Tab-separated table of C-alpha atoms in Angstrom:
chain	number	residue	atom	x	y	z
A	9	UNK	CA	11.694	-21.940	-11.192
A	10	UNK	CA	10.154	-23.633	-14.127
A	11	UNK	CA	7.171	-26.015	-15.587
A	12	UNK	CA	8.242	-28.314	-18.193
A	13	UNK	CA	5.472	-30.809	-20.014
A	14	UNK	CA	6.799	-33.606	-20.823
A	15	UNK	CA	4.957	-34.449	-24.162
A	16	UNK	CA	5.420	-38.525	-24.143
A	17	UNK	CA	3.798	-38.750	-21.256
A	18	UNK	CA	1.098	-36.555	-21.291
A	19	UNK	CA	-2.434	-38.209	-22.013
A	20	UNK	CA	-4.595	-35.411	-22.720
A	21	UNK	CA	-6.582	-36.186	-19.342
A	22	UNK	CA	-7.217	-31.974	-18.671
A	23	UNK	CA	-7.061	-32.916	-14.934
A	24	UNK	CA	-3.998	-30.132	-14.783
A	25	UNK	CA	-6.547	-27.700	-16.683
A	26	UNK	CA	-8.664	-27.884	-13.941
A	27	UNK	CA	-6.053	-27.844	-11.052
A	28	UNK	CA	-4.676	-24.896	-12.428
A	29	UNK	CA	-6.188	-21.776	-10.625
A	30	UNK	CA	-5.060	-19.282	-13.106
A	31	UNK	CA	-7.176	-19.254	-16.511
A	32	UNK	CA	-5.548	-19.828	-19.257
A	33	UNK	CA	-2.382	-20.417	-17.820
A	34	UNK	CA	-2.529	-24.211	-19.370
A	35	UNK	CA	-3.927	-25.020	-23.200
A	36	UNK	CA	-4.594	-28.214	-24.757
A	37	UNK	CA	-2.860	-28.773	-28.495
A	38	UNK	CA	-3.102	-31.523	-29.930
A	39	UNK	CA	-4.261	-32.954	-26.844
A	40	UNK	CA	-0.838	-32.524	-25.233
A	41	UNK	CA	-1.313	-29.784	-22.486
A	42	UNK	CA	0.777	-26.883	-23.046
A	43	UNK	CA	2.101	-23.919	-20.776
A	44	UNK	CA	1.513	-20.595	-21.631
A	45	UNK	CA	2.449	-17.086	-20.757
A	46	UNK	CA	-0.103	-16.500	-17.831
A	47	UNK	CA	1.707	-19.529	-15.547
A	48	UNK	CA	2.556	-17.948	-12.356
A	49	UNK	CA	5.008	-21.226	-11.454
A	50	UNK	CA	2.519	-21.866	-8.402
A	51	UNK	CA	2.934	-25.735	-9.422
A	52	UNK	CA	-0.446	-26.890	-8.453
A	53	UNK	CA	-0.538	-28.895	-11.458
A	54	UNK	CA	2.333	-30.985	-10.598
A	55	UNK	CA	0.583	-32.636	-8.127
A	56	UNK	CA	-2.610	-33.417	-10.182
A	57	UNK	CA	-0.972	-35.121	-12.998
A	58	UNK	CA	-1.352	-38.579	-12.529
A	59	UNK	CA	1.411	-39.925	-14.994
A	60	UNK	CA	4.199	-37.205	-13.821
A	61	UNK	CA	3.908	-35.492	-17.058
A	62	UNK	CA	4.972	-32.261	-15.541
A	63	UNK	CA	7.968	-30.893	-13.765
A	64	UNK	CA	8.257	-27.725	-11.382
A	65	UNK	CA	11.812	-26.994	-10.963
A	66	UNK	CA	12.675	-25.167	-8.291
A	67	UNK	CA	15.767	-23.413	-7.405
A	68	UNK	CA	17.328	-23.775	-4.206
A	69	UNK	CA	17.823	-20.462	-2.493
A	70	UNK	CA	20.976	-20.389	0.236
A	71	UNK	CA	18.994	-18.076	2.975
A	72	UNK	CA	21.331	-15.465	3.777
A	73	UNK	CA	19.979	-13.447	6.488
A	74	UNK	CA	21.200	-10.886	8.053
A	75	UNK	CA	20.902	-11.204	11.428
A	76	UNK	CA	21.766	-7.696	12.853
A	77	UNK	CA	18.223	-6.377	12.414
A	78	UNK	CA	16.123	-6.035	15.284
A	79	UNK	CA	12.949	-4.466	17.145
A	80	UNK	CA	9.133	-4.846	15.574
A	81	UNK	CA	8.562	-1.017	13.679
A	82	UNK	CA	5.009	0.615	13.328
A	83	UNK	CA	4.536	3.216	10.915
A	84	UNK	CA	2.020	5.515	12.777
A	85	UNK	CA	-0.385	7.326	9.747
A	86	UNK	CA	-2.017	10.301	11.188
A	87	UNK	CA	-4.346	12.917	9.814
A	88	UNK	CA	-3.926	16.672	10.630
A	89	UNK	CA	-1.555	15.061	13.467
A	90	UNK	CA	-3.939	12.839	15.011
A	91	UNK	CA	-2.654	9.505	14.724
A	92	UNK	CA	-5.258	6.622	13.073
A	93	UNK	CA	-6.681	4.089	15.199
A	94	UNK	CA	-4.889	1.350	13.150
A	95	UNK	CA	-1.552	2.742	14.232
A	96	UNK	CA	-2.387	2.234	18.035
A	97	UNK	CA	-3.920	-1.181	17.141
A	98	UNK	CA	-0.568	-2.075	15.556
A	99	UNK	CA	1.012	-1.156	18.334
A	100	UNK	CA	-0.717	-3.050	20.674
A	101	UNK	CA	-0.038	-6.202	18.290
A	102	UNK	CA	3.787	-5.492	18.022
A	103	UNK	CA	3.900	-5.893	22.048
A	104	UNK	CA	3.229	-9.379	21.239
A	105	UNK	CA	5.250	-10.420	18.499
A	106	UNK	CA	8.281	-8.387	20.303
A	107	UNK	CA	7.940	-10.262	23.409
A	108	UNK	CA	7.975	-13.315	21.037
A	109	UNK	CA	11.308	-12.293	19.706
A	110	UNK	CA	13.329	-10.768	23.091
A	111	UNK	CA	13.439	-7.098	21.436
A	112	UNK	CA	11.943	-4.062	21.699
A	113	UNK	CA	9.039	-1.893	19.959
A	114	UNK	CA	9.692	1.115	17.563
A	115	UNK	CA	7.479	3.978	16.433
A	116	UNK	CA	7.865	5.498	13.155
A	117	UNK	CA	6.276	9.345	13.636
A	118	UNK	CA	6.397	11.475	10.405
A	119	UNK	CA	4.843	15.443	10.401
A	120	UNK	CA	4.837	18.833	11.207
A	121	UNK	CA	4.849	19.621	14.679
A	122	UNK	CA	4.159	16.256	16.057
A	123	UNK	CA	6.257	15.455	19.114
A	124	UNK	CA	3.049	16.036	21.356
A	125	UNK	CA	1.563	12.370	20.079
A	126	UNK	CA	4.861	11.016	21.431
A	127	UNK	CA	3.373	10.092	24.753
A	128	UNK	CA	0.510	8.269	23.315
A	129	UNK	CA	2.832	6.560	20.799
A	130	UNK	CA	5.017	5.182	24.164
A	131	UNK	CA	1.069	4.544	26.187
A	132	UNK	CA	0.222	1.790	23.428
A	133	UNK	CA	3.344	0.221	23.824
A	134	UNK	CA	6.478	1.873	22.176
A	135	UNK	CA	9.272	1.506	23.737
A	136	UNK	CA	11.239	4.112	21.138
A	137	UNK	CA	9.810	6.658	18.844
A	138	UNK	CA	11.576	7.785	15.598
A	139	UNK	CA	10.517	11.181	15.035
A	140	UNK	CA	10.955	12.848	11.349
A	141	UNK	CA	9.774	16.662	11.801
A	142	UNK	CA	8.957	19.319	9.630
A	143	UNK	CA	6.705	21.942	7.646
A	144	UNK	CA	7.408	20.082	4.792
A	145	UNK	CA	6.101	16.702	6.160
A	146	UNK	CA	2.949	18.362	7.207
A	147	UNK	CA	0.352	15.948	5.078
A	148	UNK	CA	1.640	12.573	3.501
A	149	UNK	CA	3.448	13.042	0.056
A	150	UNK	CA	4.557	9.480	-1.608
A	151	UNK	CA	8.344	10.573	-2.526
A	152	UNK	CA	8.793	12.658	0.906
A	153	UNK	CA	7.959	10.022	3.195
A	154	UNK	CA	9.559	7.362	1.274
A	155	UNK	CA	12.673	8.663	1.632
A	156	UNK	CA	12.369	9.483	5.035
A	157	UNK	CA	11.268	6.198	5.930
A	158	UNK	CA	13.947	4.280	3.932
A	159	UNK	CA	16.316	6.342	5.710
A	160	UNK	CA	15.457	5.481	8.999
A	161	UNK	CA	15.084	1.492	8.033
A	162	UNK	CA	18.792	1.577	6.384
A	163	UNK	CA	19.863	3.121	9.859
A	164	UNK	CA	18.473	1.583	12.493
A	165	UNK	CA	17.662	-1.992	11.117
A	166	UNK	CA	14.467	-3.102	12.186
A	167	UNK	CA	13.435	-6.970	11.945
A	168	UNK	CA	9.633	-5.990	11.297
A	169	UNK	CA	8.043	-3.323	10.342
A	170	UNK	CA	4.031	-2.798	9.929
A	171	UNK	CA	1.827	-0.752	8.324
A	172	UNK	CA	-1.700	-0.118	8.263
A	173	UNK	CA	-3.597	-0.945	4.987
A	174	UNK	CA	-4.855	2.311	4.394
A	175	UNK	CA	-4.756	4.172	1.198
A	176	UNK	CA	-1.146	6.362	2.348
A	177	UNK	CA	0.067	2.835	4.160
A	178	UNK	CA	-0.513	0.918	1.315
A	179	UNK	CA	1.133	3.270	-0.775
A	180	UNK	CA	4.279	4.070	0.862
A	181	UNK	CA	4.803	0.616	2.181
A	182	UNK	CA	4.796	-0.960	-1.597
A	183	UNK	CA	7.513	2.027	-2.342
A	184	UNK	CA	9.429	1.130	0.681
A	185	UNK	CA	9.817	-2.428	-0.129
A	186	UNK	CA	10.752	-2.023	-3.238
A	187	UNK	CA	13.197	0.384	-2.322
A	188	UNK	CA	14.245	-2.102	0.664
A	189	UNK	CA	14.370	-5.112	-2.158
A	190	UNK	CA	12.271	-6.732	0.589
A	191	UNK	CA	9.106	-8.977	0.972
A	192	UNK	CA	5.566	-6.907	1.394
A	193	UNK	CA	2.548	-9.038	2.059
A	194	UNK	CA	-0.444	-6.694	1.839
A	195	UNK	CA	-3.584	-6.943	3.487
A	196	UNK	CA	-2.993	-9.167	6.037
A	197	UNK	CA	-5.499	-10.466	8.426
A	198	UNK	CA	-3.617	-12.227	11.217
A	199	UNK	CA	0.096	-11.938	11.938
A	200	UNK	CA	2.287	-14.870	14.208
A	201	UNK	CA	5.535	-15.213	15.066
A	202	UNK	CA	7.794	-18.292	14.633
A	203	UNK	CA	10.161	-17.614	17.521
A	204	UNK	CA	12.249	-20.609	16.444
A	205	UNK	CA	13.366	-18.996	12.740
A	206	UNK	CA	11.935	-15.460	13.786
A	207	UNK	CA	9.545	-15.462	11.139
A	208	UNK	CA	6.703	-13.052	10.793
A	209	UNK	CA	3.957	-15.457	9.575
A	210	UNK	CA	1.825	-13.088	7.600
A	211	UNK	CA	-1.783	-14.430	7.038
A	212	UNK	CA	-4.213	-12.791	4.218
A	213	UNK	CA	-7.222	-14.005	2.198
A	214	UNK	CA	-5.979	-15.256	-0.946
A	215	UNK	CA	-7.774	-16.644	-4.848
A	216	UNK	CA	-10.670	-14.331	-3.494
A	217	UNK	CA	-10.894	-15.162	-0.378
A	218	UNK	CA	-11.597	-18.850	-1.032
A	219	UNK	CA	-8.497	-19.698	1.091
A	220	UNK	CA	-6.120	-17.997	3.878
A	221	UNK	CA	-2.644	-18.247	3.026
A	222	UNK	CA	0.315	-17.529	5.153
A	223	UNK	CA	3.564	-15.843	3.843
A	224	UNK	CA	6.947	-15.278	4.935
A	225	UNK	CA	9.546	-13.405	3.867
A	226	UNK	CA	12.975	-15.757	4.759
A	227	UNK	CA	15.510	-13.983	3.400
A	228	UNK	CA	15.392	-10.024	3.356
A	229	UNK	CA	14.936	-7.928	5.981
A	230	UNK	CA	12.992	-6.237	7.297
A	231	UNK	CA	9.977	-8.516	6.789
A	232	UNK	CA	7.259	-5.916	6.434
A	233	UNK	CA	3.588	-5.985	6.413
A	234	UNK	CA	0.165	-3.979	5.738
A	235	UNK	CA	-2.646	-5.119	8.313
A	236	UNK	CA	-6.215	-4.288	7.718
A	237	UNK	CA	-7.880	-1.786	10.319
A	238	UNK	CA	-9.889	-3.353	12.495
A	239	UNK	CA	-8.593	-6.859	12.704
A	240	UNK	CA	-6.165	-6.103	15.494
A	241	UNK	CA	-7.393	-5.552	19.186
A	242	UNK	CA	-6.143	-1.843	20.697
A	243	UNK	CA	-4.668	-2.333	24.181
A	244	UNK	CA	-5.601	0.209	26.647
A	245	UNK	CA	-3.436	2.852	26.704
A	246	UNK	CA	-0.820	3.242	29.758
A	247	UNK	CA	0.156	6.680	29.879
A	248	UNK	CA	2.685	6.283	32.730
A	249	UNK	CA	5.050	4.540	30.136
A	250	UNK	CA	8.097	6.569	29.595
A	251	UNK	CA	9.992	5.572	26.067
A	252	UNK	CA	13.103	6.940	23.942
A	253	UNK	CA	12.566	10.214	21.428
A	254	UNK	CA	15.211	9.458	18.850
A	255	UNK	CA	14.722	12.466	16.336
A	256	UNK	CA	16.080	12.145	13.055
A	257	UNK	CA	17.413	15.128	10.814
A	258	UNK	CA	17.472	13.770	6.916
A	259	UNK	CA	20.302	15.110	4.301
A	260	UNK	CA	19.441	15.215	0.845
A	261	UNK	CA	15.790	15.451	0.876
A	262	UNK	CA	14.108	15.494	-2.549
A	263	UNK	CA	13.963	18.718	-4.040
A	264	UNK	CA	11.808	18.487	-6.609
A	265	UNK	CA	8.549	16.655	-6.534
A	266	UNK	CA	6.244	15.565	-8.361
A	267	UNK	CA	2.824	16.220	-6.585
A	268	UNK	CA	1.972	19.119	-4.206
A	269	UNK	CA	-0.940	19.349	-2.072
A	270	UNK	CA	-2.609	22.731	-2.447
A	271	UNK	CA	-5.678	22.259	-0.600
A	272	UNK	CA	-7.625	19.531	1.354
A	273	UNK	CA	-11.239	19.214	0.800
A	274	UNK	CA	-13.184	17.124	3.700
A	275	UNK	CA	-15.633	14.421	2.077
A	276	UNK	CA	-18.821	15.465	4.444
A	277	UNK	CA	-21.764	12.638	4.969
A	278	UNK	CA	-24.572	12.157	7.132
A	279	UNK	CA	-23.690	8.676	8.397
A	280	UNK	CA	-20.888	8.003	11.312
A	281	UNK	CA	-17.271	6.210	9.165
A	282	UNK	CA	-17.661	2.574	8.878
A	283	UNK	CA	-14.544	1.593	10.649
A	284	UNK	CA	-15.055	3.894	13.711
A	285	UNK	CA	-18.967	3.302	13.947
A	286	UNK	CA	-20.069	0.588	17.004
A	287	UNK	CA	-23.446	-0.430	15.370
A	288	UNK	CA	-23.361	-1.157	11.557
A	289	UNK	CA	-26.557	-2.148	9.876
A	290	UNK	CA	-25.978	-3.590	6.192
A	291	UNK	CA	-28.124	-4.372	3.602
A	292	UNK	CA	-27.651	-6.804	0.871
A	293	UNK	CA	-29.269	-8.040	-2.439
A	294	UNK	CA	-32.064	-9.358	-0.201
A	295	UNK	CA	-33.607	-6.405	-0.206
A	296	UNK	CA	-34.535	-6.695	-3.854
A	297	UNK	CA	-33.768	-3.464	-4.876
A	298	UNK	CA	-31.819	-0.075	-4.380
A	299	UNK	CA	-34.837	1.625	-2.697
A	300	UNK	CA	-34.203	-0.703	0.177
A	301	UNK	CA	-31.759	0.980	1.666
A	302	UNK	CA	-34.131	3.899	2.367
A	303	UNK	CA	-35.324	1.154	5.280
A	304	UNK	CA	-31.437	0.056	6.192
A	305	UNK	CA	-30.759	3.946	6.744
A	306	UNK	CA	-34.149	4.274	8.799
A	307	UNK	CA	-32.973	1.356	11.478
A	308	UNK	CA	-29.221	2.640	11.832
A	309	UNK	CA	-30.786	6.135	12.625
A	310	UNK	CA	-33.144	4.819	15.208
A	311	UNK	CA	-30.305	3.065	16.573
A	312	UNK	CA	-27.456	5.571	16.274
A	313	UNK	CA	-25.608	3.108	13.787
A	314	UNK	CA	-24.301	3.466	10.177
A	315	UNK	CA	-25.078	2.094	7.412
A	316	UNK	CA	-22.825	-0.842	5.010
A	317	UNK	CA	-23.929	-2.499	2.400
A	318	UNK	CA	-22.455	-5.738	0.738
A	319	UNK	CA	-20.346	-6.206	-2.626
A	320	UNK	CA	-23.332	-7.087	-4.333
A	321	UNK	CA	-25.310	-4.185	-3.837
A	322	UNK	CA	-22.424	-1.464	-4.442
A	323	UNK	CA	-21.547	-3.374	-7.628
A	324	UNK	CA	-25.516	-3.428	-8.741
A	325	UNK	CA	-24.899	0.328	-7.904
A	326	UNK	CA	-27.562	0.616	-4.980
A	327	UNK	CA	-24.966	2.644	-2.776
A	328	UNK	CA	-21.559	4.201	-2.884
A	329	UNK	CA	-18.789	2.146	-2.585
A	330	UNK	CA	-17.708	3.672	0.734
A	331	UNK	CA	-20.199	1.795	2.302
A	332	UNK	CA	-18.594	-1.527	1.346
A	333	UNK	CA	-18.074	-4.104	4.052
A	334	UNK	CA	-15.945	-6.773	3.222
A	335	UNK	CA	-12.716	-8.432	1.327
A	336	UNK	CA	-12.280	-5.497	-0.905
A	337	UNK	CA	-14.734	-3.139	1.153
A	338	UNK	CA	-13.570	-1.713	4.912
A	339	UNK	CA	-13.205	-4.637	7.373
A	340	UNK	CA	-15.389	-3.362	10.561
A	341	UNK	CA	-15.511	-5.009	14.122
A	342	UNK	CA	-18.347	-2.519	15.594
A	343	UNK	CA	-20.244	-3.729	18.595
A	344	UNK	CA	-23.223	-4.769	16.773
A	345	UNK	CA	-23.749	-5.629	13.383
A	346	UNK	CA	-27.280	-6.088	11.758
A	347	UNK	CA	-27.188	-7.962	8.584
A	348	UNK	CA	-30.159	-7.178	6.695
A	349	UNK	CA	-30.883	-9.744	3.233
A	350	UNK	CA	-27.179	-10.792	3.469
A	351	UNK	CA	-26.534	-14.350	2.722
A	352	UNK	CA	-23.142	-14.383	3.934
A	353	UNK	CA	-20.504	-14.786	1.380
A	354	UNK	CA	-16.836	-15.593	2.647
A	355	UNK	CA	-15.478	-12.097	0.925
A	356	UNK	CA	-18.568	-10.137	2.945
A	357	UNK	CA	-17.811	-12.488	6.352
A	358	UNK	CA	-13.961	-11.617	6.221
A	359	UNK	CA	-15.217	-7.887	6.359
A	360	UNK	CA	-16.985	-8.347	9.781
A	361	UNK	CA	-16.696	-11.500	11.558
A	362	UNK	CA	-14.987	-9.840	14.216
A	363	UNK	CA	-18.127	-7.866	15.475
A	364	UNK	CA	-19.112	-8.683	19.668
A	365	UNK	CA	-22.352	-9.245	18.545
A	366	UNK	CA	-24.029	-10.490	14.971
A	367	UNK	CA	-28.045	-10.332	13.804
A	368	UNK	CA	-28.149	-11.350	10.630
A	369	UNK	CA	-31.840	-11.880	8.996
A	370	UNK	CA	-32.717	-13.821	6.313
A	371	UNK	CA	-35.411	-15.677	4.652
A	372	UNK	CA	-33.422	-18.366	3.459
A	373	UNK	CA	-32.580	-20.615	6.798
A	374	UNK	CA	-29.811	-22.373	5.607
A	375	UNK	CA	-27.477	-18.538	4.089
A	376	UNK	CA	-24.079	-19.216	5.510
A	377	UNK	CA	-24.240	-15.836	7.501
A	378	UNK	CA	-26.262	-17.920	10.109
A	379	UNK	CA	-22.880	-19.551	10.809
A	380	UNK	CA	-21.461	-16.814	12.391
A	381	UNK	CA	-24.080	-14.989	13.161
A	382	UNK	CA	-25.521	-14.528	17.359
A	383	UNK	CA	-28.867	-14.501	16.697
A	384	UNK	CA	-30.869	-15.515	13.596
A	385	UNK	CA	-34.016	-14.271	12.234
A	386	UNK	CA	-35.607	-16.348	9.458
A	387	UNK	CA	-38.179	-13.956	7.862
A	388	UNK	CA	-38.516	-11.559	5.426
A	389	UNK	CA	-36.663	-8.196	6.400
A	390	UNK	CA	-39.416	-6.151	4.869
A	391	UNK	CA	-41.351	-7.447	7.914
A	392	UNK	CA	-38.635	-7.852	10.739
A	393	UNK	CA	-37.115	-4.586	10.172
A	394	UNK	CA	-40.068	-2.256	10.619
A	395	UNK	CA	-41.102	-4.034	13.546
A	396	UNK	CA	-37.338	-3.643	14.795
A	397	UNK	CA	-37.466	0.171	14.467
A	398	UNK	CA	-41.100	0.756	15.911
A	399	UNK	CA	-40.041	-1.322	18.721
A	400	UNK	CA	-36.923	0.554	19.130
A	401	UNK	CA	-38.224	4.142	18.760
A	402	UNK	CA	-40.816	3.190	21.089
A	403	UNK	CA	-38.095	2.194	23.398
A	404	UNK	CA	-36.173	4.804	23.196
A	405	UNK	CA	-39.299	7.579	23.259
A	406	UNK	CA	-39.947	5.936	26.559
A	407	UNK	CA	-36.269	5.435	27.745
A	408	UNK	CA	-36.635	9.484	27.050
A	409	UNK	CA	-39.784	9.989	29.540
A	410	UNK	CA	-38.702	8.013	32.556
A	411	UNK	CA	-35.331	9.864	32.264
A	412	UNK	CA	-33.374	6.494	31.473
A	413	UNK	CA	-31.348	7.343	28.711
């Protein structure tokens, strides 16, 4: 694929300049427009020029796909064996797109020691379990559990394969694909199935976050995936389902690596993990400075919730970044989120429009957080939020007395 300016027609208009989404990817000389090195070949310019001054060629790609792959794959991360909640969530997701397609649902189970989790694996909807065991697989190493994982794909052909888009997901699902010569789309938001070309339409926020573009992978298989925790729905769990244990012995493991874990040192805090916690309360720049969050931490305690914060604030340095909700923060779907001074900015909404139930208050009426938000408070949150936690601890004190709670 190429763009090609064609210099006797070009009028110098700029319009391209401005369709063009990368910057600097298009320069004006001589007022002829002229493509440079950062083009991507996204062609949005083509369309915007309105003297067809510009070509996109594009190459036509025979799809050659190979059609013997089949079953929906999900990695499942764990931590000291306990499998992560976005592996069961996955799960429960991949029961959909495999009824979708007519085939069945693989596990991917890597560790030491780790049959036990098979039966959970098979209650959240496996219907076969690949298990790689040993002491060597105990915690995640990048070359290990590549290997292993390419392995299995070469041999049993799957037509999808998902991972969550953690930090070890991430990570060995980039490796994979390369490995694979295979499409990744990272992040992803919402996947779909188009049963009629058995696509996996693979939906993520995209030019930050300012649109939500699908992608699909047409020609290699597997098409693979990282989803974000927390934008899936878990299934309940039916432990009466039986499934297959297929356990895999790998030859020529790598010998020599090139990290080794010698110890593992537990990040401690006071506050419950975002992702896991049912009531968030966040704070944003409306609270005017970093002392604020001395109030944010006050009404999550009285209500047993943690606390998040938005880009804005971690990047002003008011919190740790762990506490970021949002595009490139955690993505949470607790049962109740309080946004506190938030005005509601698309990267900030993709993090936590899933929540059952949304308070956001703000002073300004019209902050776009309102949109999505269950209730609304218009007021300042250095008044609503003290009266929110006296009225709170006075239910609770109460709640405490009468033996209610």
């Amino acid at each position: 694929m190429s763009v090609r300016i064609i210099e006797e027609k070009c009028t110098g208009c700029e319009l391209c300049l401005h369709a063009c989404p990368y910057p600097g990817a298009i320069e004006m000389e001589n007022n002829i427009a002229k493509i440079t090195d950062n083009c991507t070949l996204c062609g949005a310019c083509e369309d915007e020029c309105p003297v067809g001054a510009i070509e996109v060629a594009k190459k036509e790609t025979k799809a050659e796909v190979d059609d013997s792959y089949e079953g929906v794959w999900v990695y499942i991360e764990h931590v000291d064996g306990e499998p992560l909640e976005v592996s069961f969530e996955l799960l429960s997701k991949a029961k959909e797109l495999a009824k979708d397609l007519n085939t069945y649902v693989g596990g991917v189970l890597i560790g030491d020691k780790i049959k036990s989790k098979a039966n959970e694996v098979f209650a959240y909807g496996a219907d076969k379990l690949y298990l790689v065991q040993g002491s060597e697989y105990k915690n995640y190493n990048t070359k290990l559990y590549t290997h292993a994982m390419d392995n299995i794909i070469k041999t049993y052909k799957p037509e999808i394969v998902l991972f969550g888009a953690t930090n070890n997901g991430r990570d060995l699902a980039a490796r994979v694909a390369v490995r694979l010569r295979t499409g990744l789309t990272a992040d992803c938001t919402k996947i779909t199935i188009d049963k009629e070309k058995r696509l996996l339409e693979q939906t993520r926020p995209a030019f930050g976050g300012n649109i939500m573009a699908t992608i699909l992978c047409p020609i290699g298989r597997p098409q693979m995936a990282t989803v974000r925790p927390k934008v899936m729905k878990k299934d309940k769990p039916d432990y009466a389902k039986q499934g297959e244990i297929i356990e895999v012995n790998l030859e020529d493991k790598p010998q020599e690596l090139r990290t080794r874990i010698i110890d593992i040192i537990q990040h401690t805090t006071q506050t419950v993990n975002l992702e896991d916690a049912e009531i968030i309360v966040s704070g944003g720049r409306g609270l005017s400075e970093p002392e604020g969050f001395k109030l944010i931490e006050e009404l999550a305690v009285a209500i047993g919730g943690a606390v998040g914060a938005s880009r804005a604030t971690v990047d002003a340095g008011w919190i740790p970044h762990h506490h970021q909700v949002g595009q490139t923060g955690k993505t949470v779907a607790p049962k109740l989120y309080i946004a506190c001074g938030i005005s509601g900015a698309i990267q900030h909404m993709a993090g936590m429009q899933t929540s059952d139930v949304i308070i956001a208050i703000n002073k300004d009426p019209d902050a776009p957080i309102f949109d999505i938000a269950t209730y609304g408070i218009v007021g300042d949150l250095y008044e609503v939020v003290p009266a929110l936690i006296k009225e709170f601890n006075n239910y609770f004190e109460t709640s405490r007395k009468t033996g209610d709670c």
